[in-house]
Amino acid sequence: MSAAAAPKGTGTLTAPAGARHARIWGVGGYRPERVVPNSEIVDVIDSSDEWIQERSGIKSRRWAGPHETVVTMSVAAARDAVASAGIQLDQVEAVIVSTVSHPYQTPAAAPIVADALGLRCVAFDISAACAGYCHGISLANDMVRGGSAGFVLVIGVEKLSDFTDPTDRSTAFIFADGAGAAVVGPSDTPGIGPTIWGSDGSQWETIKQNESWLEVRDEGLDFPSIGMQGQSVFRWAVWGMAPVAQRAIDAAGITAADLDAFLPHQANMRIIDAMVKQLKLPADIPVARDIVETANTSAASIPLATERMLREGEIPHGGLALQIGFGAGLVYAAQVVVLP
Ligand code: UT7
C-alpha cells in the first residue's frame, strides 16, 4: 500500500547536497601542430616581426589544420586533463566547453566532445569569449558544491583561424588556435576562491563577429570574421582589469604576497605587464607569458599557459594562482585557485 499523499501545498523536496569544497585536480592542453612565425603573416598585413613583437609580445602562434577541429582539440586536451587529475574518464559527470569558434550554430560542441570521450553526461557550451575558462571554473565549482555533478571537465577551446581575416591588420597577428582543459572535483579544503565577474555590454561592438549571420544571408556576404577595435579594448583591459584581479585576491582572503603564480588571459604582453605593475605583484612571482609562442587563443589561453608552466616546473603544484580572463562582450572573470 502506498503512503498517503501529503496535503496539497505542504510537499517538500529533497535538496541537492554537494561537496563542501571543490578544486582543480588536473589540467591538460592541446597545441596544434603547425607553428606560424610572424614572418609568415607580415607581408599580407604590411607589418613587421619587430612591430608585432613590440606591440603584442607575439613571436609565433599555432594554427590548426583541417583535421584539428574545436572538437578534436577539446578531446585531446580533456584526455590530458583527466590523466593529470588521476581519475578515470567515466568519473566525469559534466562537460562544459567555452568557445566562440565552434562552426555550428547548434548543437553545442560539448555533447559531441562528451560523446567522443565515451560519455553521456550533461554537456553544454558557454559563450564568454576570452573570459570563458574562468567562467567555466566558477560554474564547475558551484556545480560540485551544489551537488549537481561530481567531477566536471572545463574546456576552453578556439579555432580562431577559421574566423580571422588574414588581411585584417588589427587581428591577423593576434588570434590563434588551441585547447586547454581542467578537471574540477570535490575537495576537503577550499580550492577555488570567490569569482569576481561581470560585463559591460555597452561595449559589445568593440570585439565582435563583423556581420551577423542574418546580414551574411540577406546581403550575400562572405563568411564573417571577428573584428576588434584594439585600442578601445586595450584601454578597458589596462585600466579595468587590475582592480577586478585585486578584488579576487581580497575575496580569497589573501594578499598578493601569498600568490605563487599570476595567470592572466594572454591578450597582449603590454596588458600583462601593466597588470603586474598595478597589482604590485612581488618581483619573483611567475607570470604566464605564453603569448610569445601561442598568441591569443581566447578561452584556451589560461589553461594552456597553466598546463605548460606546471609541466615545465615554473609554478608549484598546490600553489596559489590568480587567474583572470577578459574579452568580447565585454566580459570578465577572475578567481584565485589552488594549482593541481
Ligand atoms: O582577447 C580579448 C581582448 N583583446 C585584447 O585585449 C587586445 C587589446 N588590444 C591590443 O592588444 C592592441 O590594441 C593591438 C595589439 C591590437 C594593437 O596595438 P596598438 O598599440 O593599440 O596599435 P594601434 O591600433 O594603436 O596602432 C598603432 C599604429 C598605427 O599607426 P599610426 O596611426 O600610429 O601611424 C597603426 O596604423 O600602428 C599601426 N598598425 C600596424 N602597424 C604594423 C596597426 N596595426 C598594425 C600592424 N602592423 N599589424
Coordinates of C-alpha atoms and ligand atoms in Angstrom, one line a residue:
M1 CA 0.0 0.0 0.0
S2 CA 1.4 3.4 -0.9
A3 CA 1.8 6.1 1.7
A4 CA -0.9 8.7 1.9
A5 CA 0.0 11.8 -0.2
A6 CA 0.8 15.0 1.8
P7 CA -2.0 17.5 1.7
K8 CA -1.7 20.0 -1.2
G9 CA 0.7 22.8 -0.5
T10 CA 2.8 21.0 2.1
G11 CA 5.1 18.8 -0.1
T12 CA 8.8 19.1 0.5
L13 CA 11.7 18.3 -1.9
T14 CA 15.0 16.5 -1.4
A15 CA 17.6 19.3 -1.8
P16 CA 20.7 18.5 -3.7
A17 CA 23.8 18.1 -1.5
G18 CA 27.2 18.6 -2.9
A19 CA 30.8 18.6 -1.7
R20 CA 31.9 21.1 0.9
H21 CA 34.7 22.4 -1.3
A22 CA 35.9 22.0 -4.9
R23 CA 39.3 22.3 -6.5
I24 CA 41.1 21.8 -9.8
W25 CA 42.5 18.3 -9.9
G26 CA 44.3 18.4 -13.2
V27 CA 44.9 20.4 -16.3
G28 CA 45.7 19.5 -19.9
G29 CA 46.4 21.1 -23.2
Y30 CA 46.5 20.7 -27.0
R31 CA 48.6 22.8 -29.2
P32 CA 48.0 22.4 -33.0
E33 CA 50.9 21.0 -35.0
R34 CA 51.6 24.0 -37.3
V35 CA 53.8 26.7 -35.9
V36 CA 53.3 30.1 -37.7
P37 CA 56.0 32.6 -37.1
N38 CA 55.4 36.4 -37.6
S39 CA 57.5 36.2 -40.8
E40 CA 54.7 34.1 -42.4
I41 CA 52.0 36.7 -42.0
V42 CA 53.6 40.2 -42.1
D43 CA 53.6 40.8 -45.8
V44 CA 49.8 40.4 -46.2
I45 CA 49.1 43.0 -43.4
D46 CA 52.1 45.3 -44.3
S47 CA 53.6 44.7 -40.8
S48 CA 56.9 43.5 -39.4
D49 CA 58.2 41.0 -36.9
E50 CA 59.6 43.9 -34.9
W51 CA 56.2 45.8 -34.8
I52 CA 54.2 42.7 -33.7
Q53 CA 56.7 41.8 -31.0
E54 CA 56.9 45.3 -29.7
R55 CA 53.2 45.9 -29.7
S56 CA 52.0 42.5 -28.5
G57 CA 54.9 40.3 -27.5
I58 CA 54.0 37.6 -30.0
K59 CA 56.7 35.8 -31.9
S60 CA 54.7 32.9 -33.3
R61 CA 51.4 31.1 -32.9
R62 CA 49.8 27.8 -33.8
W63 CA 47.1 27.5 -36.5
A64 CA 45.1 24.3 -36.6
G65 CA 44.9 22.2 -39.8
P66 CA 41.7 20.8 -41.3
H67 CA 42.0 17.7 -39.1
E68 CA 42.3 19.7 -35.9
T69 CA 38.8 21.0 -35.1
V70 CA 37.2 22.5 -32.0
V71 CA 36.0 19.0 -31.1
T72 CA 39.3 17.1 -31.7
M73 CA 41.4 19.6 -29.9
S74 CA 38.9 19.6 -27.0
V75 CA 39.1 15.8 -26.8
A76 CA 42.9 15.8 -26.7
A77 CA 43.0 18.5 -24.0
A78 CA 40.3 16.7 -22.0
R79 CA 42.1 13.4 -22.1
D80 CA 45.3 15.1 -20.9
A81 CA 43.5 16.8 -18.1
V82 CA 41.8 13.6 -16.9
A83 CA 45.1 11.8 -16.9
S84 CA 46.7 14.6 -15.0
A85 CA 43.8 14.5 -12.5
G86 CA 44.4 10.8 -11.9
I87 CA 40.8 9.9 -12.4
Q88 CA 39.0 7.7 -14.9
L89 CA 37.1 9.2 -17.7
D90 CA 33.9 7.6 -16.6
Q91 CA 34.1 9.6 -13.3
V92 CA 33.4 12.8 -15.3
E93 CA 29.8 13.8 -14.8
A94 CA 29.6 17.1 -16.7
V95 CA 31.4 18.7 -19.7
I96 CA 31.5 22.5 -20.1
V97 CA 33.0 23.8 -23.3
S98 CA 33.8 27.5 -23.6
T99 CA 34.3 28.6 -27.3
V100 CA 33.3 31.2 -29.8
S101 CA 34.6 29.3 -32.8
H102 CA 32.6 26.1 -32.9
P103 CA 31.4 26.3 -36.5
Y104 CA 27.9 25.0 -35.9
Q105 CA 25.2 27.5 -34.6
T106 CA 23.7 24.4 -33.0
P107 CA 24.2 21.9 -31.5
A108 CA 26.8 22.9 -28.9
A109 CA 30.3 21.3 -29.1
A110 CA 30.2 19.9 -25.6
P111 CA 27.8 16.9 -26.3
I112 CA 29.9 16.0 -29.3
V113 CA 33.1 16.2 -27.2
A114 CA 31.5 14.2 -24.5
D115 CA 30.4 11.5 -27.0
A116 CA 33.9 11.3 -28.4
L117 CA 35.1 10.7 -24.8
G118 CA 32.5 7.9 -24.4
L119 CA 30.4 10.0 -22.0
R120 CA 26.6 10.6 -21.9
C121 CA 26.7 13.1 -19.1
V122 CA 25.4 16.7 -19.0
A123 CA 27.3 18.7 -21.6
F124 CA 26.8 22.3 -22.7
D125 CA 28.7 25.3 -24.2
I126 CA 29.2 28.7 -22.7
S127 CA 30.0 31.9 -24.7
A128 CA 32.1 34.2 -22.6
A129 CA 35.0 34.6 -25.1
C130 CA 38.4 35.1 -23.5
A131 CA 36.9 35.0 -20.1
G132 CA 35.2 31.7 -20.8
Y133 CA 37.6 29.4 -18.9
C134 CA 37.3 31.4 -15.7
H135 CA 33.5 31.4 -16.1
G136 CA 33.7 27.6 -16.6
I137 CA 35.8 27.2 -13.4
S138 CA 33.3 29.2 -11.4
L139 CA 30.3 27.2 -12.8
A140 CA 32.1 23.9 -12.1
N141 CA 32.9 25.0 -8.6
D142 CA 29.2 25.8 -8.0
M143 CA 28.1 22.6 -9.6
V144 CA 30.4 20.4 -7.5
R145 CA 29.5 22.3 -4.3
G146 CA 25.8 22.5 -5.2
G147 CA 25.5 18.7 -5.8
S148 CA 24.7 18.7 -9.5
A149 CA 27.9 17.0 -10.6
G150 CA 31.0 15.2 -9.1
F151 CA 33.9 15.7 -11.5
V152 CA 33.4 18.4 -14.1
L153 CA 35.5 18.9 -17.3
V154 CA 36.0 22.5 -18.1
I155 CA 37.4 23.1 -21.6
G156 CA 38.5 26.3 -23.3
V157 CA 39.0 25.8 -27.0
E158 CA 39.3 28.0 -30.1
K159 CA 40.0 27.6 -33.7
L160 CA 40.1 31.4 -34.3
S161 CA 42.0 31.0 -37.6
D162 CA 38.6 30.0 -39.1
F163 CA 37.1 33.3 -38.1
T164 CA 40.1 35.6 -38.7
D165 CA 40.6 37.7 -41.8
P166 CA 44.3 37.2 -42.7
T167 CA 44.3 40.7 -44.3
D168 CA 43.0 42.4 -41.2
R169 CA 45.9 44.3 -39.6
S170 CA 44.3 44.5 -36.2
T171 CA 43.6 40.8 -35.7
A172 CA 45.5 38.7 -38.2
F173 CA 48.7 38.5 -36.0
I174 CA 46.8 38.1 -32.6
F175 CA 44.3 35.3 -32.9
A176 CA 45.4 31.7 -32.8
D177 CA 44.2 28.1 -32.1
G178 CA 44.4 25.6 -29.3
A179 CA 42.6 23.9 -26.4
G180 CA 43.1 23.8 -22.6
A181 CA 41.1 21.8 -20.1
A182 CA 40.7 21.4 -16.3
V183 CA 39.1 18.7 -14.1
V184 CA 37.2 20.3 -11.2
G185 CA 36.0 18.0 -8.4
P186 CA 35.3 17.6 -4.7
S187 CA 37.9 18.6 -2.2
D188 CA 38.3 18.6 1.6
T189 CA 39.7 22.1 1.6
P190 CA 38.8 25.2 -0.4
G191 CA 40.5 25.1 -3.8
I192 CA 38.6 27.8 -5.8
G193 CA 38.2 31.2 -4.3
P194 CA 35.2 33.5 -4.9
T195 CA 34.9 34.6 -8.6
I196 CA 34.7 38.3 -9.4
W197 CA 32.9 38.5 -12.7
G198 CA 30.8 40.9 -14.7
S199 CA 30.1 42.5 -18.0
D200 CA 29.9 45.8 -19.8
G201 CA 27.6 45.1 -22.8
S202 CA 27.6 48.8 -23.8
Q203 CA 31.0 48.0 -25.4
W204 CA 29.7 44.9 -27.2
E205 CA 30.8 46.2 -30.6
T206 CA 34.5 46.5 -29.7
I207 CA 35.1 42.8 -30.4
K208 CA 32.6 41.0 -32.5
Q209 CA 31.7 38.9 -35.5
N210 CA 31.8 41.6 -38.1
E211 CA 28.4 40.7 -39.6
S212 CA 25.5 38.8 -38.1
W213 CA 24.5 35.5 -39.8
L214 CA 21.3 37.3 -41.0
E215 CA 23.4 40.0 -42.7
V216 CA 25.5 37.3 -44.3
R217 CA 22.4 35.6 -45.6
D218 CA 20.4 38.6 -46.6
E219 CA 23.2 40.6 -48.2
G220 CA 25.1 37.7 -49.7
L221 CA 28.3 38.5 -47.7
D222 CA 31.4 36.3 -47.4
F223 CA 32.0 34.1 -44.4
P224 CA 32.2 36.6 -41.4
S225 CA 35.4 37.2 -39.4
I226 CA 35.9 38.5 -35.9
G227 CA 36.9 42.2 -35.7
M228 CA 38.4 44.2 -32.9
Q229 CA 38.7 47.9 -32.0
G230 CA 42.1 47.1 -30.5
Q231 CA 42.8 50.5 -28.8
S232 CA 39.4 50.6 -27.0
V233 CA 39.7 47.0 -25.7
F234 CA 43.3 47.7 -24.7
R235 CA 42.3 50.7 -22.6
W236 CA 39.5 48.8 -21.0
A237 CA 41.8 45.9 -20.1
V238 CA 44.7 48.0 -18.9
W239 CA 42.6 50.2 -16.6
G240 CA 39.7 48.0 -15.7
M241 CA 41.1 44.5 -15.1
A242 CA 43.7 45.1 -12.4
P243 CA 41.0 46.3 -10.0
V244 CA 39.0 43.1 -10.8
A245 CA 42.0 41.0 -10.1
Q246 CA 42.7 42.8 -6.8
R247 CA 39.1 42.1 -5.8
A248 CA 39.6 38.4 -6.5
I249 CA 42.7 38.5 -4.3
D250 CA 40.8 40.3 -1.5
A251 CA 37.8 38.0 -1.8
A252 CA 40.1 34.9 -1.4
G253 CA 41.3 36.3 1.9
I254 CA 45.0 36.6 0.8
T255 CA 47.4 39.2 -0.3
A256 CA 49.5 39.4 -3.5
A257 CA 52.5 38.2 -1.5
D258 CA 50.7 34.9 -0.9
L259 CA 50.5 34.2 -4.6
D260 CA 52.6 31.6 -6.3
A261 CA 51.6 32.4 -9.9
F262 CA 49.8 35.0 -12.0
L263 CA 47.9 33.5 -14.9
P264 CA 46.2 36.3 -16.9
H265 CA 44.5 35.9 -20.2
Q266 CA 47.1 36.1 -23.0
A267 CA 45.8 39.1 -24.9
N268 CA 48.9 41.3 -25.1
M269 CA 52.2 41.4 -23.3
R270 CA 51.8 45.1 -22.6
I271 CA 48.4 44.4 -20.8
I272 CA 50.1 41.6 -18.8
D273 CA 53.0 43.9 -17.8
A274 CA 50.6 46.7 -16.9
M275 CA 48.5 44.4 -14.6
V276 CA 51.7 43.1 -12.9
K277 CA 52.6 46.7 -12.1
Q278 CA 49.2 47.9 -11.0
L279 CA 48.8 44.8 -8.7
K280 CA 52.2 45.4 -7.3
L281 CA 53.0 41.7 -7.5
P282 CA 56.2 40.6 -5.9
A283 CA 59.0 40.5 -8.5
D284 CA 59.6 36.8 -8.1
I285 CA 56.0 35.6 -8.9
P286 CA 56.0 33.6 -12.1
V287 CA 53.7 35.3 -14.6
A288 CA 52.2 33.5 -17.6
R289 CA 53.8 34.8 -20.8
D290 CA 52.6 32.0 -23.1
I291 CA 51.5 34.7 -25.6
V292 CA 55.1 34.8 -27.1
E293 CA 54.7 31.4 -28.7
T294 CA 50.9 30.9 -28.5
A295 CA 49.4 34.3 -29.3
N296 CA 45.8 34.9 -28.2
T297 CA 43.8 31.7 -28.0
S298 CA 40.9 33.3 -26.2
A299 CA 39.2 30.7 -23.9
A300 CA 42.2 28.4 -24.2
S301 CA 44.9 30.8 -23.2
I302 CA 44.8 30.4 -19.4
P303 CA 44.6 26.6 -19.2
L304 CA 47.2 26.3 -21.9
A305 CA 49.6 28.5 -20.0
T306 CA 48.8 26.7 -16.7
E307 CA 49.5 23.3 -18.3
R308 CA 52.8 24.4 -19.7
M309 CA 54.0 26.2 -16.6
L310 CA 53.2 23.2 -14.4
R311 CA 54.8 20.8 -16.8
E312 CA 57.9 22.8 -17.0
G313 CA 58.1 23.3 -13.3
E314 CA 57.7 27.0 -13.4
I315 CA 54.8 27.0 -10.9
P316 CA 54.3 24.8 -7.9
H317 CA 51.7 22.0 -7.6
G318 CA 49.4 23.1 -4.7
G319 CA 50.4 26.8 -5.0
L320 CA 48.0 29.7 -5.2
A321 CA 47.4 31.2 -8.6
L322 CA 45.4 34.3 -9.6
Q323 CA 43.7 33.8 -13.0
I324 CA 41.8 36.4 -14.9
G325 CA 40.0 36.3 -18.2
F326 CA 38.5 39.2 -20.2
G327 CA 37.3 39.8 -23.7
A328 CA 34.3 40.1 -26.1
G329 CA 31.1 41.1 -24.5
L330 CA 32.8 42.9 -22.9
V331 CA 33.0 40.3 -20.1
Y332 CA 35.5 39.3 -17.4
A333 CA 36.0 36.8 -14.6
A334 CA 38.8 36.3 -12.0
Q335 CA 39.5 34.0 -9.1
V336 CA 42.3 32.6 -7.0
V337 CA 42.7 28.8 -7.4
V338 CA 44.9 26.2 -5.8
L339 CA 47.0 24.7 -8.6
P340 CA 46.6 21.0 -9.2
Ligands
UT7_1 O1 41.5 38.8 -26.1 C1 40.5 39.8 -26.0 C2 41.0 41.0 -25.5 N1 41.8 41.6 -26.5 C3 42.7 42.5 -26.2 O2 42.9 42.8 -25.0 C4 43.5 43.1 -27.3 C5 43.7 44.6 -26.9 N2 44.4 45.4 -28.0 C6 45.7 45.2 -28.3 O3 46.3 44.3 -27.9 C7 46.3 46.3 -29.2 O4 45.4 47.3 -29.4 C8 46.8 45.8 -30.6 C9 48.0 44.8 -30.4 C10 45.7 45.0 -31.3 C11 47.3 46.9 -31.5 O5 48.3 47.6 -30.8 P1 48.1 49.2 -30.6 O6 49.3 49.7 -30.0 O7 46.8 49.5 -30.0 O8 48.1 49.7 -32.1 P2 47.2 50.8 -32.8 O9 45.9 50.2 -33.3 O10 47.0 52.0 -31.8 O11 48.0 51.3 -34.0 C12 49.3 52.0 -33.8 C13 49.9 52.2 -35.1 C14 49.0 52.9 -36.2 O12 49.8 53.7 -37.0 P3 49.8 55.3 -36.7 O13 48.4 55.8 -36.8 O14 50.4 55.5 -35.3 O15 50.7 55.8 -37.8 C15 48.5 51.7 -37.0 O16 48.2 52.1 -38.3 O17 50.3 51.0 -35.7 C16 49.7 50.8 -37.0 N3 49.3 49.4 -37.1 C17 50.2 48.5 -37.5 N4 51.4 48.5 -38.0 C18 52.0 47.4 -38.3 C19 48.2 48.8 -36.7 N5 48.2 47.5 -36.9 C20 49.5 47.3 -37.4 C21 50.1 46.1 -37.8 N6 51.4 46.2 -38.3 N7 49.5 44.9 -37.8

